[in-house]
Coordinates of N, CA and C and ligand atoms in Angstrom, one line a residue:
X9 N -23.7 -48.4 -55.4 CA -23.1 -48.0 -54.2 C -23.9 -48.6 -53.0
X10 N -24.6 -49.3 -52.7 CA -26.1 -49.6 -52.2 C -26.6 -49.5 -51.4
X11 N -26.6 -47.8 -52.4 CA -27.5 -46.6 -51.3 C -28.9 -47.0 -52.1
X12 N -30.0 -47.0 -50.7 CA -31.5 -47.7 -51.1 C -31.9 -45.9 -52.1
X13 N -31.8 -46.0 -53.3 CA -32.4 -45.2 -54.1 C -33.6 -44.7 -54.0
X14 N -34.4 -45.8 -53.9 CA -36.1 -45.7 -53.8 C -36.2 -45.6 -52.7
X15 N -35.9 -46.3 -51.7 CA -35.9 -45.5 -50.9 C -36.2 -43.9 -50.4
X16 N -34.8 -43.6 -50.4 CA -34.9 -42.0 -50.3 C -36.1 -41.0 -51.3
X17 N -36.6 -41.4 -52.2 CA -37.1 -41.0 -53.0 C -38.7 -41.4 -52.8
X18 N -38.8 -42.5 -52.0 CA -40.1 -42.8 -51.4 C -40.3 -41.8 -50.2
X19 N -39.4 -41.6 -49.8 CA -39.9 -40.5 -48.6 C -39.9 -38.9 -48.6
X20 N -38.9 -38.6 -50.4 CA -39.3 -37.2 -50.7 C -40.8 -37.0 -50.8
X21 N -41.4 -37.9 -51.5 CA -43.0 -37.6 -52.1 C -44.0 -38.2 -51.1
X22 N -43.8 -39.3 -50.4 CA -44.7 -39.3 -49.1 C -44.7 -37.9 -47.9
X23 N -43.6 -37.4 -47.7 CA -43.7 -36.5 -46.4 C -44.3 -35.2 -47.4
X24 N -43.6 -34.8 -48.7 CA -43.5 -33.9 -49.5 C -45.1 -33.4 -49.5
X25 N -45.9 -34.1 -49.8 CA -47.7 -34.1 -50.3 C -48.1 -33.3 -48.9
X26 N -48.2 -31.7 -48.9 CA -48.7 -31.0 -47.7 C -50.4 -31.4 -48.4
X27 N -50.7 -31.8 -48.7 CA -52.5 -31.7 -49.0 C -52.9 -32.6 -50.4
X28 N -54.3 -32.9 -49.9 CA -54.6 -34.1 -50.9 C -54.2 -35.4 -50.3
X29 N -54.8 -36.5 -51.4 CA -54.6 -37.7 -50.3 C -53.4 -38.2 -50.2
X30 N -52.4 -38.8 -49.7 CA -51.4 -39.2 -49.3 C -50.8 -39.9 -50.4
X31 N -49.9 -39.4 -51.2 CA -49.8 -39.7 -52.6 C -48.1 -40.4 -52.4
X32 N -47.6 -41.7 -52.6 CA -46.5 -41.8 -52.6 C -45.8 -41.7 -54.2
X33 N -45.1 -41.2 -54.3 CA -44.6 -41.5 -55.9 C -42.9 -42.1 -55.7
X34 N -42.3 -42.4 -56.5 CA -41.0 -43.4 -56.3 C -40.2 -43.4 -57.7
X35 N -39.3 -43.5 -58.0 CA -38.3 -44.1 -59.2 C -38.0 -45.1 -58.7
X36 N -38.3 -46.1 -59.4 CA -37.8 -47.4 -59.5 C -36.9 -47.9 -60.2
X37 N -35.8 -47.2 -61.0 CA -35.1 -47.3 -62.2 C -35.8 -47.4 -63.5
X38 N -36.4 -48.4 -63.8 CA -37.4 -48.7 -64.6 C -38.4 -48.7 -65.0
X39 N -39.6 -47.5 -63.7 CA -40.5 -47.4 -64.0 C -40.7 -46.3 -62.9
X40 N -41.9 -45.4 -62.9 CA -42.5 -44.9 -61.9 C -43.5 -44.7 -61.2
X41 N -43.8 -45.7 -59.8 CA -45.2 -45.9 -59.5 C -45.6 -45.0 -58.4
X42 N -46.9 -45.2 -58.0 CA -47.7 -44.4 -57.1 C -48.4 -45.8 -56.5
X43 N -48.0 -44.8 -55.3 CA -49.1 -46.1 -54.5 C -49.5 -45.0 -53.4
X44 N -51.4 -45.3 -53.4 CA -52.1 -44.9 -52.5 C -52.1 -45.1 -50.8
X45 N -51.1 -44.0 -50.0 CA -51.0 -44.5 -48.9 C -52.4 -44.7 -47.7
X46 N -53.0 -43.8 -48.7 CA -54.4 -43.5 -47.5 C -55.0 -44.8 -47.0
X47 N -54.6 -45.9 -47.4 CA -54.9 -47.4 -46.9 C -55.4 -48.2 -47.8
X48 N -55.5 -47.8 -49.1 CA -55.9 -48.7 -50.3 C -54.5 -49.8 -50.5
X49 N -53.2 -49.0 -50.7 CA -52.1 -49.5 -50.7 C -52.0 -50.4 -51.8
X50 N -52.7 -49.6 -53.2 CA -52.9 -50.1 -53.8 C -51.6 -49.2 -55.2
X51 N -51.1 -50.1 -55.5 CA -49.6 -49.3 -56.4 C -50.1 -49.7 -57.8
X52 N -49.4 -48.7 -58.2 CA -49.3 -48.5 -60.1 C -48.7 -48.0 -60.9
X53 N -48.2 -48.5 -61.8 CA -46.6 -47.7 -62.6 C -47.4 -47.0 -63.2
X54 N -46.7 -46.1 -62.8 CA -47.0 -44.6 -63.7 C -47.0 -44.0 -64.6
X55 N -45.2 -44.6 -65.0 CA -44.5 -44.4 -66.3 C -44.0 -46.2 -66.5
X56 N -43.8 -46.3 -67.2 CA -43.0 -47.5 -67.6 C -42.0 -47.7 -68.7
X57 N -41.2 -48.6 -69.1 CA -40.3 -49.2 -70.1 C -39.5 -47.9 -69.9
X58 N -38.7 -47.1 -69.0 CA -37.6 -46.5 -68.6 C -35.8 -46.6 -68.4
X59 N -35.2 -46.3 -68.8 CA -34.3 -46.6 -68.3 C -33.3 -47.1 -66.9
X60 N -33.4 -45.7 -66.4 CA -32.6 -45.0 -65.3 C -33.4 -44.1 -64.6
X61 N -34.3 -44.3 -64.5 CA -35.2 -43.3 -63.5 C -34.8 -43.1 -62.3
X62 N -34.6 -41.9 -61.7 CA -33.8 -41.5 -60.4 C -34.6 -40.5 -59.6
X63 N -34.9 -39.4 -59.7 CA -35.3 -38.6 -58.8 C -36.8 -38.5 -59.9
X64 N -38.0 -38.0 -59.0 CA -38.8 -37.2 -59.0 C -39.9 -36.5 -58.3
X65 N -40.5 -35.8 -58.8 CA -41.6 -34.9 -58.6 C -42.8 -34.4 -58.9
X66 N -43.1 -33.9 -58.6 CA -45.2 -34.0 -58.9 C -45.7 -33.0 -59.1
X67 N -46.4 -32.0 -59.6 CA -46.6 -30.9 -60.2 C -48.0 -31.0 -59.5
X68 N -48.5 -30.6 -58.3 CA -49.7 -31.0 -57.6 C -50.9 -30.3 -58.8
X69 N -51.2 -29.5 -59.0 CA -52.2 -28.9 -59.5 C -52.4 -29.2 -60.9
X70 N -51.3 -29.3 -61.5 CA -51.5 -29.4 -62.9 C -51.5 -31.1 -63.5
X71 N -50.8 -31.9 -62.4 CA -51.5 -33.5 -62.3 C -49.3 -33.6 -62.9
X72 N -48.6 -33.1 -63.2 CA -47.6 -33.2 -64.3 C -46.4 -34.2 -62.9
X73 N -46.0 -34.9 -64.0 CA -45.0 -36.3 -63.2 C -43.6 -35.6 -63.8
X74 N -42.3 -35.6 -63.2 CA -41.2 -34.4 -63.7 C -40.4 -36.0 -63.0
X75 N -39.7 -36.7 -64.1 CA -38.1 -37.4 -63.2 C -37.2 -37.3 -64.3
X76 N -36.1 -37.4 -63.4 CA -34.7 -37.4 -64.0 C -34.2 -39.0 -64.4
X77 N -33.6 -38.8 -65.8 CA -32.7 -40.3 -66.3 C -31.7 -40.6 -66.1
X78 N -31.2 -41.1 -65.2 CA -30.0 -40.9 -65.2 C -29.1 -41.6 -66.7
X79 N -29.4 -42.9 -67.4 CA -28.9 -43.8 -68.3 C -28.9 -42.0 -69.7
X80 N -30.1 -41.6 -69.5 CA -30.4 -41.1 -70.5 C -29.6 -39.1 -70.5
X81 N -29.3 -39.0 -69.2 CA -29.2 -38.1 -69.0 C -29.9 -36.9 -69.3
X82 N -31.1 -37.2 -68.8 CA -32.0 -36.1 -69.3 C -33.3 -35.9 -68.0
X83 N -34.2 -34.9 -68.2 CA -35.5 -34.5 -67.4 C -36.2 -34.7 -68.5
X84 N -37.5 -35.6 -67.9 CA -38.6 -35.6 -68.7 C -39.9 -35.5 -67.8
X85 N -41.2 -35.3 -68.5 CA -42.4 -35.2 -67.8 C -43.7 -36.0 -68.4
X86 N -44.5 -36.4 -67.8 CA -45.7 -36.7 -68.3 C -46.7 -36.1 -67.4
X87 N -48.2 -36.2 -68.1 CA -49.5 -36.2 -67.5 C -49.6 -37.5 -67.0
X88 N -49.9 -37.5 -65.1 CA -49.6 -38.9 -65.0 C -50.4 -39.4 -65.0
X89 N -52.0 -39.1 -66.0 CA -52.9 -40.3 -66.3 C -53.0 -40.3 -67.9
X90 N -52.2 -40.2 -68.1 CA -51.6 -40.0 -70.2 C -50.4 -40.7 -70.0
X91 N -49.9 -41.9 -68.9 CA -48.5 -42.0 -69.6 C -48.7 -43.2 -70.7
X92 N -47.3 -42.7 -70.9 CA -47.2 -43.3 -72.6 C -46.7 -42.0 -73.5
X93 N -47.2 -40.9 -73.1 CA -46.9 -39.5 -74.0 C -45.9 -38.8 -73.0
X94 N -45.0 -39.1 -73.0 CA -43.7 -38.8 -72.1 C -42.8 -37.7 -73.4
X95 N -42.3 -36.6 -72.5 CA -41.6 -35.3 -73.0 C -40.7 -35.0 -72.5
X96 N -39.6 -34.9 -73.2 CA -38.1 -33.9 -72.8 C -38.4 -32.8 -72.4
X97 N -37.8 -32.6 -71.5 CA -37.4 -31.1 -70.8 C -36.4 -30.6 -70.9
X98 N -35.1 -31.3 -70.7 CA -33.9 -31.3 -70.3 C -33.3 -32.6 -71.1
X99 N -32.4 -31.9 -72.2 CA -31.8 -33.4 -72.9 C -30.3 -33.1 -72.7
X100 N -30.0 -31.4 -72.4 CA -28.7 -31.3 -72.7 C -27.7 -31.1 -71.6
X101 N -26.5 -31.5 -71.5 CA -25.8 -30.6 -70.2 C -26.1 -31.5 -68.7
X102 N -26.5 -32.4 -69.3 CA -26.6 -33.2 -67.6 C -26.0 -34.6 -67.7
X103 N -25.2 -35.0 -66.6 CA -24.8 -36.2 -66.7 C -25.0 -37.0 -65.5
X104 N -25.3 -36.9 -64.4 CA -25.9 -37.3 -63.1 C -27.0 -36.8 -62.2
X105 N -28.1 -36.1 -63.1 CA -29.1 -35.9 -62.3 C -29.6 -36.2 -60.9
X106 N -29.1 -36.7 -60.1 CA -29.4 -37.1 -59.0 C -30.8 -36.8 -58.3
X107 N -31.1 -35.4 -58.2 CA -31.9 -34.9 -57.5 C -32.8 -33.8 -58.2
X108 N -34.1 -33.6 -57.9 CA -35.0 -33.1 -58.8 C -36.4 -32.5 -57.7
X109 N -36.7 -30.8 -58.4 CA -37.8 -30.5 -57.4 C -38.6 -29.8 -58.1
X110 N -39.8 -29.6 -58.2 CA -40.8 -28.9 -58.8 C -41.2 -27.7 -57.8
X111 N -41.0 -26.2 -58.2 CA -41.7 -25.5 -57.4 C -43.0 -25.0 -58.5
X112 N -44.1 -25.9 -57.9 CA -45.3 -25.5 -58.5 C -45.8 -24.2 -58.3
X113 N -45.0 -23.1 -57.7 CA -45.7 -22.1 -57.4 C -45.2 -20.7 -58.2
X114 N -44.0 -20.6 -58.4 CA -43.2 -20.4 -59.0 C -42.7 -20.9 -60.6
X115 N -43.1 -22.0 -60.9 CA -43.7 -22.9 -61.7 C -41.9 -22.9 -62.7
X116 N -41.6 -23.4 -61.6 CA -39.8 -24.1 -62.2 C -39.5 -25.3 -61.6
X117 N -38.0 -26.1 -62.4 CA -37.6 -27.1 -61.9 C -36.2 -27.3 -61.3
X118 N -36.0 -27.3 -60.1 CA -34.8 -27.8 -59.3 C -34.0 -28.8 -59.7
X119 N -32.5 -28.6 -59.9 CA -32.2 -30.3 -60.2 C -30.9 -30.3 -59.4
X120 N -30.0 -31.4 -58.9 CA -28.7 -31.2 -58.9 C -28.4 -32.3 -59.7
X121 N -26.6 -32.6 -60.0 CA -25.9 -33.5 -60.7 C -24.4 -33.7 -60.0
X122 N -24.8 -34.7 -59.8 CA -23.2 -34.9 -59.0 C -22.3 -35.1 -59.6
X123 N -21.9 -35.2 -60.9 CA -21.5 -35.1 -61.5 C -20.6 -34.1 -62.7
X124 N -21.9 -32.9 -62.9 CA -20.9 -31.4 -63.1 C -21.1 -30.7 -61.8
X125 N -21.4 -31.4 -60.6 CA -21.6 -30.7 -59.8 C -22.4 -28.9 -59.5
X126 N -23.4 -29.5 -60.4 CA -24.1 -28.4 -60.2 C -25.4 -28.3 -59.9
X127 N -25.9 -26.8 -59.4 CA -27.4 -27.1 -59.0 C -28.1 -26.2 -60.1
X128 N -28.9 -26.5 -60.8 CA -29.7 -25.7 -61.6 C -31.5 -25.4 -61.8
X129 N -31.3 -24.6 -62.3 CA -33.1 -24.0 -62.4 C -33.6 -23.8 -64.0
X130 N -35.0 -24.1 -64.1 CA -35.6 -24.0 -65.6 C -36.5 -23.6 -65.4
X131 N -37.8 -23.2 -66.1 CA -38.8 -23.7 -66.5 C -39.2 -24.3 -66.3
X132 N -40.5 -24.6 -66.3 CA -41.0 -26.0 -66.5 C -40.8 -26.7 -67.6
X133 N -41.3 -25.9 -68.8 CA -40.5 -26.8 -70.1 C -38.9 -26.5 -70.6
X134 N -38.3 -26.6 -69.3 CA -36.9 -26.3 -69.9 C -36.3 -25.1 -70.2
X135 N -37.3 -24.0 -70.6 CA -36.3 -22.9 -71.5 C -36.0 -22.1 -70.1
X136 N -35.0 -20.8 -70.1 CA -34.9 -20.3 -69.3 C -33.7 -20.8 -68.4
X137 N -32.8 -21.5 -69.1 CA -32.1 -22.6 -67.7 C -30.9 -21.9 -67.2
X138 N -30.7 -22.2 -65.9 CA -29.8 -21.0 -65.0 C -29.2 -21.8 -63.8
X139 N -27.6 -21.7 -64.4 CA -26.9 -22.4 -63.0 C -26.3 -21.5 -61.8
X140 N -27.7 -22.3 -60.4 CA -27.3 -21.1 -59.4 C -26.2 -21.5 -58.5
X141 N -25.7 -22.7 -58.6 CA -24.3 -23.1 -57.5 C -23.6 -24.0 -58.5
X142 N -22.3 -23.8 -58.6 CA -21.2 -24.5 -59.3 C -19.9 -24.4 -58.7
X143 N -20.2 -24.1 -57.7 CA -18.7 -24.2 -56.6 C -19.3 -24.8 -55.2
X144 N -18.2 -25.3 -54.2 CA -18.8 -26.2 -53.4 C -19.4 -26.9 -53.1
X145 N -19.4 -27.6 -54.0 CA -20.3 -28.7 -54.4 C -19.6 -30.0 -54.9
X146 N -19.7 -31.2 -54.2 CA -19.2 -32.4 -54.5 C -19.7 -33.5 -54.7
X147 N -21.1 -34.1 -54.1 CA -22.1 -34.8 -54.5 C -23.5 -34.5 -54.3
X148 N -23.6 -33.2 -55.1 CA -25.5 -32.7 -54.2 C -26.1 -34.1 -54.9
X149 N -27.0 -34.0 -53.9 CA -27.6 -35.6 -54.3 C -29.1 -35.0 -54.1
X150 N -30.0 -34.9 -52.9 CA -31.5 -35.2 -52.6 C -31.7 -32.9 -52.9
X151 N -32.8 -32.9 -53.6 CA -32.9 -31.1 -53.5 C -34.7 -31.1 -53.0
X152 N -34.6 -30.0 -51.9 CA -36.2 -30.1 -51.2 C -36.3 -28.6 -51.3
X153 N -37.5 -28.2 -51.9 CA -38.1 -26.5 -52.0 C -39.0 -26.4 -50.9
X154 N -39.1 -25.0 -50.0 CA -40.1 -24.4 -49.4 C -40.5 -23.2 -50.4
X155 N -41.0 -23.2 -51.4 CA -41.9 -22.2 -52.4 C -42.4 -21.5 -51.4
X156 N -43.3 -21.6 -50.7 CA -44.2 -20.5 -50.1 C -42.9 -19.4 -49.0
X157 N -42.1 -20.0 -48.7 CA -40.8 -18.9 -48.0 C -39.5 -18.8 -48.7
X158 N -39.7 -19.1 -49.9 CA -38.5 -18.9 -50.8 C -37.4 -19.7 -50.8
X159 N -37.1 -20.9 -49.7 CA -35.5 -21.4 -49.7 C -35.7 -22.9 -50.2
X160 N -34.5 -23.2 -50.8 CA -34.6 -24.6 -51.2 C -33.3 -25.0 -50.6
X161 N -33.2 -26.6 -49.7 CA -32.7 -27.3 -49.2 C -31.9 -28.1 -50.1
X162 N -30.4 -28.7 -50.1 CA -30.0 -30.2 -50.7 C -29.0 -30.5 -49.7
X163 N -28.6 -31.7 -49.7 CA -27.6 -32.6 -49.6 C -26.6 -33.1 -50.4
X164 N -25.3 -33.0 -50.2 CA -24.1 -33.0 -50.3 C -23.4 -34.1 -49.4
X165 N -23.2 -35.6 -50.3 CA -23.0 -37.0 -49.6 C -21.3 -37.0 -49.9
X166 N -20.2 -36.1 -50.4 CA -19.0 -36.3 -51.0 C -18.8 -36.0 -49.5
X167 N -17.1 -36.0 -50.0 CA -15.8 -36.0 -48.6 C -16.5 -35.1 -47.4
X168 N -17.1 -34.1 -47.6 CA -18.1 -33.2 -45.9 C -19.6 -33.3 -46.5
X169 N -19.9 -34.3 -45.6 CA -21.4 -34.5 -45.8 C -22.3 -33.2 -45.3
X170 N -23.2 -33.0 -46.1 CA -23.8 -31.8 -45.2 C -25.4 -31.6 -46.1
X171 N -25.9 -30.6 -45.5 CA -27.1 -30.1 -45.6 C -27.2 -28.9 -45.7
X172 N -27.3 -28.0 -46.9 CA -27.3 -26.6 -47.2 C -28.4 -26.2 -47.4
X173 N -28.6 -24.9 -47.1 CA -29.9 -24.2 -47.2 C -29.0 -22.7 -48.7
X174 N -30.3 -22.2 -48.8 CA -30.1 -21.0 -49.8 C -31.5 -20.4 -50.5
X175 N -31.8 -19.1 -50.7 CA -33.0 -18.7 -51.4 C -32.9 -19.7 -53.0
X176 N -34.0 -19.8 -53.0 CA -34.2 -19.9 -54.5 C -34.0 -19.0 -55.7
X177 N -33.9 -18.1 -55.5 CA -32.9 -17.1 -56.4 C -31.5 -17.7 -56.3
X178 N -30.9 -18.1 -55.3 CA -29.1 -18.2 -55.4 C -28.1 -17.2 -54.1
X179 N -29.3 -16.5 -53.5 CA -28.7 -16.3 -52.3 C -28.7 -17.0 -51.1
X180 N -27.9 -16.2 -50.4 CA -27.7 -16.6 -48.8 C -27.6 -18.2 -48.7
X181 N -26.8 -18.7 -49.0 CA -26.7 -20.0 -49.3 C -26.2 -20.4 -47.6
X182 N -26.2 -20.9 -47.3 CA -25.3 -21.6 -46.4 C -25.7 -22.9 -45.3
X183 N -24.6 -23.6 -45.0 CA -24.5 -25.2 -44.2 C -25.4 -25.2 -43.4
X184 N -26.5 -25.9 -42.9 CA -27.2 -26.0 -41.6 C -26.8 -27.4 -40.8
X185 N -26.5 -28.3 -41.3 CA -26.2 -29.6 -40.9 C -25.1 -30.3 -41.3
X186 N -23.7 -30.2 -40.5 CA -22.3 -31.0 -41.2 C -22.4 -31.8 -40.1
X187 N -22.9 -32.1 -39.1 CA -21.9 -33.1 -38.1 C -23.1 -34.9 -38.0
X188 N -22.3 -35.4 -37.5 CA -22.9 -36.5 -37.7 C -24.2 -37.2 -38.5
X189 N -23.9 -37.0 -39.7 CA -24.3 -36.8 -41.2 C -23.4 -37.5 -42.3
X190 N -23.9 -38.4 -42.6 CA -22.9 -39.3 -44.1 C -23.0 -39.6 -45.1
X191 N -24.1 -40.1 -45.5 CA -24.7 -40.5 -46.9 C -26.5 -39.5 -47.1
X192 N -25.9 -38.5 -46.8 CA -27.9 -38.4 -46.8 C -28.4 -38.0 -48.4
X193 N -29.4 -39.1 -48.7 CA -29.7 -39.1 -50.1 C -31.1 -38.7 -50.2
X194 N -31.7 -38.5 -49.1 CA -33.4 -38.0 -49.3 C -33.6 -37.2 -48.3
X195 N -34.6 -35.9 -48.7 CA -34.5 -35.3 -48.1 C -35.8 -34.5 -48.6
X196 N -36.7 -34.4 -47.3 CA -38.0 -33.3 -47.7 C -38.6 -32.4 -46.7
X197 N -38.9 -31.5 -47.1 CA -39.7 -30.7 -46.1 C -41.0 -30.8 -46.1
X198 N -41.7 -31.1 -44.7 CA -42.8 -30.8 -44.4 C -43.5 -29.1 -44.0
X199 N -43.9 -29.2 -45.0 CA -44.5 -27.4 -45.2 C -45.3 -27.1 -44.2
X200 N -46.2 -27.8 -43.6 CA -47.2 -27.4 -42.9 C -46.8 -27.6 -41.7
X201 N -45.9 -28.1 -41.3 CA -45.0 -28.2 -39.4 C -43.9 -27.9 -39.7
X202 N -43.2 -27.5 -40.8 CA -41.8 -26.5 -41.1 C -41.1 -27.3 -40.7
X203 N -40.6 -28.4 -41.1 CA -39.3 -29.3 -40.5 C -38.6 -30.2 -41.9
X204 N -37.4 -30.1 -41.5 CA -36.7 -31.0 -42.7 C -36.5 -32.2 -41.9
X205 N -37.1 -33.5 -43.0 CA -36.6 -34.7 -42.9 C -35.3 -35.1 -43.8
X206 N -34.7 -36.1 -43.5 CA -33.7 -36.1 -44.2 C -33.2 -37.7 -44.1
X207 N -33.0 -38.6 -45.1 CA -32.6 -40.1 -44.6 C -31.3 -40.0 -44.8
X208 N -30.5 -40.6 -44.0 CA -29.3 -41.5 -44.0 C -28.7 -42.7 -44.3
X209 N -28.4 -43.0 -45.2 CA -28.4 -44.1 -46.2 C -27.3 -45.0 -45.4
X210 N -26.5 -44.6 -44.5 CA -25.3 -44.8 -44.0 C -25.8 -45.6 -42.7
X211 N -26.8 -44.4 -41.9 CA -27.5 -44.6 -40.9 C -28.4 -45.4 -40.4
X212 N -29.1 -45.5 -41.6 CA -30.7 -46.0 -42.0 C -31.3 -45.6 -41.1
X213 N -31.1 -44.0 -40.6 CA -32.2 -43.3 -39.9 C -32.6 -42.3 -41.0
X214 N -33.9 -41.9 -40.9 CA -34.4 -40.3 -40.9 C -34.4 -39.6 -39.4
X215 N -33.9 -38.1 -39.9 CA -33.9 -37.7 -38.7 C -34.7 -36.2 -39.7
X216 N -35.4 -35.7 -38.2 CA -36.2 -34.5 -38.4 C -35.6 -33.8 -37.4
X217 N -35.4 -32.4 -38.4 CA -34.3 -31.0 -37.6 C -36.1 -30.1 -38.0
X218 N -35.8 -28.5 -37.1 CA -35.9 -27.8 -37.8 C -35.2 -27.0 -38.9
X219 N -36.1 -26.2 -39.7 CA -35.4 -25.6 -40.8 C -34.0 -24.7 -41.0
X220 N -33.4 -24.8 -39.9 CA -32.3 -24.0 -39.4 C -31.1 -25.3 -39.4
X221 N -31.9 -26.6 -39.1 CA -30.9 -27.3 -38.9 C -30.7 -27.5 -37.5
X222 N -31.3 -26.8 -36.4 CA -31.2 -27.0 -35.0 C -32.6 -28.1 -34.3
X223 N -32.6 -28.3 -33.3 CA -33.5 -29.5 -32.5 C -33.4 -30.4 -33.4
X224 N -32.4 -31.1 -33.6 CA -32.5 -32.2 -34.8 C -33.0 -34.1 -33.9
X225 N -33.8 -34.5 -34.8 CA -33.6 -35.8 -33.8 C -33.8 -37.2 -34.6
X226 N -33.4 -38.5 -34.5 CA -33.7 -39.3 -34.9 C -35.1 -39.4 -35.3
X227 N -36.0 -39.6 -36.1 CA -36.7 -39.8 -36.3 C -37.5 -41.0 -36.8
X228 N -37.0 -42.4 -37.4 CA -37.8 -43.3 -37.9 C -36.0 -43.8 -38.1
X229 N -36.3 -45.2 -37.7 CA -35.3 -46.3 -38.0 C -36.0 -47.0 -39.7
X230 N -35.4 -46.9 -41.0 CA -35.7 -48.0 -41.9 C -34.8 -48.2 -42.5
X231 N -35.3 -49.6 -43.3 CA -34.4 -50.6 -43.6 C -33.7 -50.5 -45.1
Ligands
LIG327 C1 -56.5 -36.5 -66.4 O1 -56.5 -35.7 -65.3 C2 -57.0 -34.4 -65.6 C3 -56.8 -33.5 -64.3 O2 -57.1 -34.2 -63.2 C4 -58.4 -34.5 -66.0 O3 -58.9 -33.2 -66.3 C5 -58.5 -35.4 -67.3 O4 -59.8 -35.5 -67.7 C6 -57.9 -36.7 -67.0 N1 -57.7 -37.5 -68.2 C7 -58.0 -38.7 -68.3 C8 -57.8 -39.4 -69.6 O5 -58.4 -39.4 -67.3
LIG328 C1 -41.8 -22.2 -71.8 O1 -42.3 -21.7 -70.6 C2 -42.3 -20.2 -70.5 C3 -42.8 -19.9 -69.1 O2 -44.0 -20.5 -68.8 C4 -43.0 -19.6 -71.6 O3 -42.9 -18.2 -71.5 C5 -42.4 -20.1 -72.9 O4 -43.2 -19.6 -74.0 C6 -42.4 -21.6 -73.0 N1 -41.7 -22.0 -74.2 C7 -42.0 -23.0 -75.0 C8 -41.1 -23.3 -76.1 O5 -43.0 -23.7 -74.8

């Protein structure tokens, strides 16, 4: 569709990292690298010989690399200085993974699928799995957690583009951003200045709202 994939997914895990050194991580389809932003700028696949790698996320404390397949339809994880020993999480019930989040604190995993159109929750290894939105939903694509205040963020790029908020339990769900909004496929919160970024694939802006969705503003033109 050529919406920049890596893109959006470069700027979940760059803005995402509230602490520690500036850690970019990425899906590249076929592999997953990190590259040191703190000025080394020095990159390294992470995972490799992949399919469909699409979304992922980083398990800060425990070192654990969490992305979704799309080819394969599945969640998998590695220790990201053991790869090579790569593990299913999720093999069943998914067909467009799109979007993927780790709440390390709470110690589960976020995913959406644009395709059963659903948003769901696990474990970290999988068991436990629980679908908390299966209505109104037409392309969730990018999913962003605030763990420390309970709400998790996604975007929804089908026929009403928007930006929904909701606890992480499955309440209080509702729209904070439908209007001039089209493709947004990445999307993260900065924890420590409380603001959602969000790219526009359409736009090829980021724009930074607060968490409400209000003072919203252009934020960075990329390409
Ligand atoms: C991998 O990282 C973990 C946690 O940082 C560390 O304890 C372990 O020694 C590392 N293993 C290797 C093979 O470097
Ligand atoms: C999966 O994780 C849960 C929560 O940490 C734990 O209680 C359960 O024993 C784990 N199951 C397996 C099969 O590892």
């Amino acid at each position: 569709m050529g919406v920049p994939l890596g893109a959006s997914l470069l700027l979940c895990c760059c803005l995402g990292l509230s602490r520690g050194s500036p850690l970019l991580l990425f899906a590249n389809r076929r592999d997953v690298r990190m590259v040191d932003a703190g000025g080394s700028k020095l990159e390294s696949v992470v995972v490799s010989g992949l399919e469909d790698a699409a979304a992922v996320d980083f398990h800060y404390s425990q070192g654990i690399i969490y992305w979704t397949d799309i080819s394969e339809e599945s969640i998998k994880e590695t220790v990201y200085n053991q790869s090579g020993n790569l593990q299913n999480v999720v093999i069943s019930g998914l067909v467009s993974p799109d979007g993927l989040a780790c709440d390390w604190i709470g110690k589960k995993l976020y995913w959406t699928d644009s395709e059963t159109n659903r948003i769901e929750v696990a474990n970290l290894n999988g068991t436990y799995r629980n679908v908390l939105f299966w209505q109104d939903l037409d392309q969730p694509r990018a999913i962003a957690l605030d763990p420390a205040h309970g709400y998790m963020y996604w975007t929804d790029w089908g026929e009403a583009p928007r930006i929904e908020r909701a606890g992480m339990d499955g309440s209080t769900r509702k729209i904070i951003v439908d209007s001039d909004i089209y493709w947004p496929n990445g999307l993260t919160v900065d924890l420590e200045e409380q603001k959602l970024y969000w790219a526009d694939a359409k736009l090829s802006f980021i724009h930074r709202a607060n968490l409400d969705g209000s003072f919203r503003y252009y934020f960075i033109l990329f390409f």
